[in-house]
Amino acid sequence: MQLHDVWFVLIAVLWIGYFFLEGFDFGVGVLTKLLARDRTEKRVLINTIGPVWDGNEVWLLTAGGATFAAFPEWYATLFSGFYLPLLLILICLIIRGVAFEYRHKRPEDKWQTNWEHAIFWTSLIPAFLWGVAFANIVRGVKIDRDMEYVGTLFDLLNVYSILGGLVTLTLFTFHGAVFTSLKTVGEIRDRSRALATRLGVVTAVLALVFLIWTQVSRGDRWSMIAMVVAAVALVAALGCNLRGREGWSFALSGITIAAAVAMLFLTLFPNVMPSSLDSAWNLTVTNASSSAYTLKIMTWCAGVATPLVLLYQGWTYWVFRKRIGTQHIADAH
């Protein structure tokens, strides 16, 4: 395996980590409207991800930076062709971070309500758009012989990509509901488990259609294995949720996300961004990569920094591992 192949795998791992971690806090953001009945319960939900949401976003920054350094042609074509959707995601992530920090700064009801609306929409929109973006990458987009995207925004809106967006939205919301039941106590825990069951059924139907479509269109035996793992893990997560085994259910919903993302990358390889105009114009791990010397330096840096980041983030989750409930929320002043 050459270094550009190694970095394709590493970038896939970074996206898996991002969707696993950011997936549940996107889901929790959506649940502030679907699950919480009053402001106190909204504060419980927000507090479950309060210590970790910003650390989860580091995975996105790392994935983007790694793509820029390891596959500059891929990065350039992707960010120019998907400029508007990615810009909208970036705006949502900025507003979302501000909303978490500013919501409690003033006691007025209107002030807090507006920021709570912002948390909901800036969680829902990226959760949907990431699915749209990755579905289009797998499906193929209009790339010419100069490795430039020549399509329009409307070319990105097709049945397959919209289905992909619905899958990520429902899957992340299900993941967030399972996380909420794992991190809370009392009535909100019971309601999140019940909601997770309903969300899981909808997710299973949408995901099965999307994954089978992907497998039939571009899959091989390796992607088939990943698809089976994703399907089995999702069904097992639903079963564990019904039995009140929140820890196992959360782990299995995370495996579902990891296997589904792995399947998408397996269907891509050795391409990184197929052309729907001519397969000869596909961006591949070979023609889109940096020099071997650049990849070698990146590998050494990643080998040193990655374990430190994982240890720090793991320690953060350990420190804030305990459950919370409405009884832990101080009265508003």
Coordinates of C-alpha atoms in Angstrom, one line a residue:
M1 CA 0.0 0.0 0.0
Q2 CA 1.4 3.4 -1.0
L3 CA 1.2 6.5 1.0
H4 CA -1.6 8.1 -1.0
D5 CA -3.7 4.9 -0.3
V6 CA -2.8 5.2 3.4
W7 CA -4.0 8.8 3.5
F8 CA -7.2 7.9 1.7
V9 CA -7.9 5.5 4.6
L10 CA -6.9 8.0 7.2
I11 CA -9.2 10.6 5.8
A12 CA -12.0 8.1 5.8
V13 CA -11.2 7.4 9.5
L14 CA -11.3 11.1 10.2
W15 CA -14.8 11.4 8.6
I16 CA -16.0 8.4 10.5
G17 CA -14.8 10.0 13.7
Y18 CA -16.5 13.3 12.9
F19 CA -19.8 11.7 12.0
F20 CA -19.7 9.4 15.0
L21 CA -19.1 12.3 17.4
E22 CA -20.7 15.3 15.8
G23 CA -23.6 13.1 14.7
F24 CA -24.9 12.7 18.2
D25 CA -24.6 16.3 19.1
F26 CA -26.3 17.3 15.8
G27 CA -29.0 14.9 16.9
V28 CA -29.2 16.4 20.4
G29 CA -29.6 19.8 18.8
V30 CA -32.5 18.6 16.7
L31 CA -34.1 17.0 19.8
T32 CA -34.3 20.3 21.6
K33 CA -37.4 20.8 19.6
L34 CA -38.6 17.2 19.2
L35 CA -38.0 16.0 22.8
A36 CA -37.7 18.8 25.3
R37 CA -41.0 20.1 26.7
D38 CA -39.8 23.2 28.5
R39 CA -36.7 25.3 28.9
T40 CA -35.3 23.3 31.7
E41 CA -35.4 20.1 29.6
K42 CA -33.7 22.0 26.8
R43 CA -31.0 23.0 29.2
V44 CA -30.5 19.4 30.2
L45 CA -30.1 18.4 26.5
I46 CA -27.7 21.2 25.8
N47 CA -25.7 20.4 28.9
T48 CA -25.2 16.8 27.8
I49 CA -23.1 18.0 24.9
G50 CA -21.9 21.3 26.4
P51 CA -18.4 20.0 27.4
V52 CA -17.7 18.1 24.2
W53 CA -19.4 19.7 21.1
D54 CA -16.5 21.9 20.3
G55 CA -14.0 19.1 20.6
N56 CA -16.1 17.0 18.2
E57 CA -15.7 19.7 15.5
V58 CA -12.0 19.3 15.6
W59 CA -12.4 16.1 13.6
L60 CA -14.0 18.2 10.8
L61 CA -11.1 20.6 10.8
T62 CA -8.6 17.8 10.7
A63 CA -10.4 16.0 7.9
G64 CA -10.5 19.2 5.9
G65 CA -6.9 20.0 6.6
A66 CA -5.7 16.5 5.8
T67 CA -7.6 16.6 2.5
F68 CA -6.0 19.9 1.6
A69 CA -2.5 18.6 2.3
A70 CA -2.8 15.1 1.0
F71 CA -5.1 15.5 -2.0
P72 CA -5.0 19.2 -3.1
E73 CA -6.8 18.5 -6.4
W74 CA -9.6 16.8 -4.6
Y75 CA -9.9 19.6 -2.1
A76 CA -9.9 22.3 -4.8
T77 CA -12.6 20.6 -6.9
L78 CA -14.7 19.6 -3.9
F79 CA -14.7 23.1 -2.3
S80 CA -15.2 24.9 -5.6
G81 CA -18.0 22.7 -6.9
F82 CA -19.8 22.3 -3.5
Y83 CA -19.1 25.9 -2.5
L84 CA -22.6 27.0 -1.6
P85 CA -23.6 23.9 0.5
L86 CA -20.3 23.9 2.3
L87 CA -20.6 27.6 2.9
L88 CA -24.0 27.1 4.4
I89 CA -22.7 24.3 6.6
L90 CA -19.8 26.6 7.8
I91 CA -22.3 29.4 8.6
C92 CA -24.5 27.0 10.5
L93 CA -21.5 25.7 12.5
I94 CA -20.5 29.3 13.4
I95 CA -24.0 30.3 14.5
R96 CA -24.4 27.1 16.4
G97 CA -21.2 27.7 18.4
V98 CA -22.3 31.2 19.2
A99 CA -25.7 30.0 20.2
F100 CA -24.3 27.6 22.7
E101 CA -22.2 30.3 24.3
Y102 CA -24.6 33.2 24.1
R103 CA -28.0 31.6 24.9
H104 CA -27.6 31.9 28.7
K105 CA -25.9 35.3 28.7
R106 CA -29.2 37.2 29.2
P107 CA -32.3 36.2 31.1
E108 CA -34.9 37.5 28.7
D109 CA -37.2 34.8 27.3
K110 CA -37.1 36.1 23.8
W111 CA -33.3 36.2 23.8
Q112 CA -33.0 32.5 24.9
T113 CA -35.8 31.4 22.6
N114 CA -34.1 32.9 19.6
W115 CA -30.8 31.1 20.3
E116 CA -32.7 27.9 20.9
H117 CA -34.2 28.2 17.5
A118 CA -30.7 28.7 16.1
I119 CA -29.4 25.6 17.8
F120 CA -32.2 23.5 16.3
W121 CA -31.8 24.8 12.7
T122 CA -28.0 24.9 12.7
S123 CA -28.0 21.3 13.9
L124 CA -30.7 20.1 11.4
I125 CA -29.3 21.8 8.3
P126 CA -25.7 20.5 8.4
A127 CA -27.0 17.0 9.4
F128 CA -29.0 17.0 6.1
L129 CA -26.4 18.7 3.9
W130 CA -23.5 16.3 4.8
G131 CA -25.6 13.5 3.5
V132 CA -26.4 15.4 0.3
A133 CA -22.7 16.2 -0.2
F134 CA -21.3 12.7 0.3
A135 CA -24.1 11.1 -1.8
N136 CA -23.1 13.4 -4.7
I137 CA -19.4 12.5 -4.2
V138 CA -20.2 8.8 -4.5
R139 CA -22.7 9.2 -7.3
G140 CA -20.3 11.4 -9.4
V141 CA -20.5 15.0 -10.4
K142 CA -19.7 17.0 -13.6
I143 CA -15.9 17.2 -13.6
D144 CA -14.1 18.1 -16.9
R145 CA -10.7 17.1 -18.2
D146 CA -9.1 20.0 -16.2
M147 CA -10.3 18.5 -12.9
E148 CA -12.8 21.4 -12.5
Y149 CA -16.5 21.1 -11.5
V150 CA -18.6 22.4 -14.4
G151 CA -22.1 21.6 -13.0
T152 CA -24.6 23.9 -11.1
L153 CA -26.1 23.9 -7.7
F154 CA -29.2 22.2 -9.0
D155 CA -27.1 19.3 -10.3
L156 CA -26.4 18.4 -6.7
L157 CA -30.1 18.2 -5.9
N158 CA -31.2 14.8 -7.1
V159 CA -33.2 11.9 -5.7
Y160 CA -30.2 9.9 -4.6
S161 CA -28.5 12.9 -2.8
I162 CA -31.7 14.0 -1.1
L163 CA -32.2 10.5 0.1
G164 CA -28.7 10.5 1.4
G165 CA -29.4 13.7 3.3
L166 CA -32.5 12.2 4.9
V167 CA -30.5 9.2 5.9
T168 CA -27.8 11.2 7.7
L169 CA -30.5 13.5 9.3
T170 CA -32.5 10.6 10.7
L171 CA -29.5 8.5 11.6
F172 CA -27.8 11.4 13.5
T173 CA -31.1 12.2 15.3
F174 CA -31.5 8.6 16.3
H175 CA -27.8 8.6 17.5
G176 CA -28.6 11.7 19.5
A177 CA -31.7 10.2 21.1
V178 CA -29.7 7.2 22.2
F179 CA -27.0 9.4 23.5
T180 CA -29.6 11.4 25.4
S181 CA -31.0 8.3 27.0
L182 CA -27.5 7.3 28.0
K183 CA -26.7 10.7 29.5
T184 CA -29.9 11.6 31.4
V185 CA -32.1 10.4 34.2
G186 CA -35.8 10.5 34.9
E187 CA -38.6 11.2 32.6
I188 CA -36.5 12.7 29.8
R189 CA -34.5 9.5 29.7
D190 CA -37.6 7.4 29.2
R191 CA -39.0 9.7 26.5
S192 CA -35.7 9.7 24.6
R193 CA -35.7 5.9 24.5
A194 CA -39.3 5.9 23.2
L195 CA -38.4 8.5 20.6
A196 CA -35.2 6.6 19.6
T197 CA -37.3 3.5 18.8
R198 CA -39.6 5.5 16.4
L199 CA -36.6 7.3 14.9
G200 CA -34.7 4.0 14.5
V201 CA -37.5 2.4 12.5
V202 CA -37.7 5.4 10.1
T203 CA -33.9 5.4 9.8
A204 CA -33.7 1.7 9.1
V205 CA -36.1 2.0 6.2
L206 CA -34.4 5.0 4.6
A207 CA -30.9 3.7 5.2
L208 CA -31.7 0.3 3.7
V209 CA -33.0 1.8 0.5
F210 CA -29.9 4.2 0.3
L211 CA -27.3 1.5 1.0
I212 CA -28.8 -1.0 -1.4
W213 CA -29.0 1.6 -4.1
T214 CA -25.3 2.5 -3.5
Q215 CA -24.3 -1.1 -3.4
V216 CA -26.1 -2.0 -6.7
S217 CA -24.7 1.1 -8.4
R218 CA -21.1 1.1 -7.4
G219 CA -20.4 -1.6 -4.7
D220 CA -18.2 -4.6 -4.5
R221 CA -17.8 -7.4 -2.0
W222 CA -16.0 -5.2 0.5
S223 CA -18.7 -2.5 0.5
M224 CA -21.3 -5.3 0.8
I225 CA -19.6 -6.5 4.0
A226 CA -19.7 -2.9 5.3
M227 CA -23.4 -2.6 4.3
V228 CA -24.3 -5.8 6.2
V229 CA -22.4 -4.6 9.3
A230 CA -24.2 -1.3 9.2
A231 CA -27.6 -3.0 8.8
V232 CA -27.0 -5.5 11.6
A233 CA -25.6 -2.9 13.9
L234 CA -28.6 -0.6 13.4
V235 CA -31.1 -3.5 14.2
A236 CA -29.1 -4.5 17.2
A237 CA -29.0 -0.9 18.4
L238 CA -32.8 -0.8 18.2
G239 CA -33.0 -4.0 20.2
C240 CA -30.7 -2.8 22.9
N241 CA -32.6 0.5 23.1
L242 CA -35.9 -1.4 23.7
R243 CA -34.2 -3.4 26.5
G244 CA -32.8 -0.3 28.2
R245 CA -29.2 -1.1 27.4
E246 CA -28.3 2.5 26.4
G247 CA -24.5 2.0 26.4
W248 CA -24.7 -0.9 24.0
S249 CA -27.3 0.9 21.9
F250 CA -25.1 4.0 21.6
A251 CA -22.0 1.9 20.7
L252 CA -24.0 0.0 18.0
S253 CA -25.5 3.2 16.5
G254 CA -22.0 4.5 16.3
I255 CA -20.9 1.3 14.5
T256 CA -23.8 1.8 12.1
I257 CA -22.5 5.3 11.2
A258 CA -18.9 4.0 11.0
A259 CA -19.8 1.1 8.7
A260 CA -22.1 3.3 6.5
V261 CA -19.3 5.9 6.0
A262 CA -16.8 3.1 5.4
M263 CA -19.1 1.7 2.7
L264 CA -19.2 5.0 0.9
F265 CA -15.4 5.3 0.9
L266 CA -15.0 1.7 -0.2
T267 CA -17.3 2.3 -3.2
L268 CA -15.2 5.4 -4.1
F269 CA -11.7 3.8 -4.0
P270 CA -9.5 4.2 -5.9
N271 CA -11.4 7.3 -6.9
V272 CA -11.8 10.3 -4.6
M273 CA -14.3 12.1 -6.8
P274 CA -15.8 10.4 -9.9
S275 CA -16.7 12.4 -13.0
S276 CA -20.2 11.8 -14.3
L277 CA -19.1 13.1 -17.7
D278 CA -16.2 10.7 -18.5
S279 CA -14.6 8.1 -16.2
A280 CA -11.2 9.1 -17.7
W281 CA -11.6 12.4 -15.9
N282 CA -12.2 10.9 -12.4
L283 CA -10.1 12.3 -9.6
T284 CA -8.2 9.3 -8.1
V285 CA -5.9 8.8 -5.2
T286 CA -3.0 9.0 -7.7
N287 CA -3.8 12.0 -9.8
A288 CA -5.2 14.1 -7.0
S289 CA -2.5 13.5 -4.4
S290 CA 0.4 15.5 -3.1
S291 CA 4.0 14.4 -3.6
A292 CA 5.4 11.4 -1.8
Y293 CA 7.7 13.7 0.3
T294 CA 4.7 15.7 1.5
L295 CA 2.8 12.6 2.4
K296 CA 5.8 11.2 4.3
I297 CA 6.1 14.3 6.4
M298 CA 2.3 14.3 7.1
T299 CA 2.5 10.7 8.2
W300 CA 5.2 11.4 10.8
C301 CA 3.3 14.4 12.1
A302 CA 0.0 12.4 12.3
G303 CA 1.8 9.6 14.1
V304 CA 2.9 11.9 16.9
A305 CA -0.1 14.2 17.2
T306 CA -3.0 11.7 16.8
P307 CA -2.5 9.7 19.9
L308 CA -2.3 12.9 22.0
V309 CA -5.5 14.2 20.6
L310 CA -7.3 10.9 21.2
L311 CA -6.0 10.7 24.8
Y312 CA -7.2 14.3 25.5
Q313 CA -10.6 13.8 24.0
G314 CA -11.1 10.5 25.7
W315 CA -10.2 12.1 29.0
T316 CA -12.8 14.8 28.4
Y317 CA -15.5 12.2 27.9
W318 CA -14.4 10.4 31.0
V319 CA -14.6 13.5 33.2
F320 CA -18.1 14.4 32.0
R321 CA -19.4 10.8 31.9
K322 CA -22.1 11.1 34.6
R323 CA -25.9 11.4 33.8
I324 CA -27.8 14.6 34.4
G325 CA -31.5 15.5 34.8
T326 CA -33.8 18.4 35.5
Q327 CA -32.9 18.2 39.2
H328 CA -29.3 19.2 38.3
I329 CA -30.4 22.4 36.5
A330 CA -30.2 25.5 38.7
D331 CA -33.1 27.9 38.8
A332 CA -32.9 30.7 36.2
H333 CA -32.2 34.1 37.7

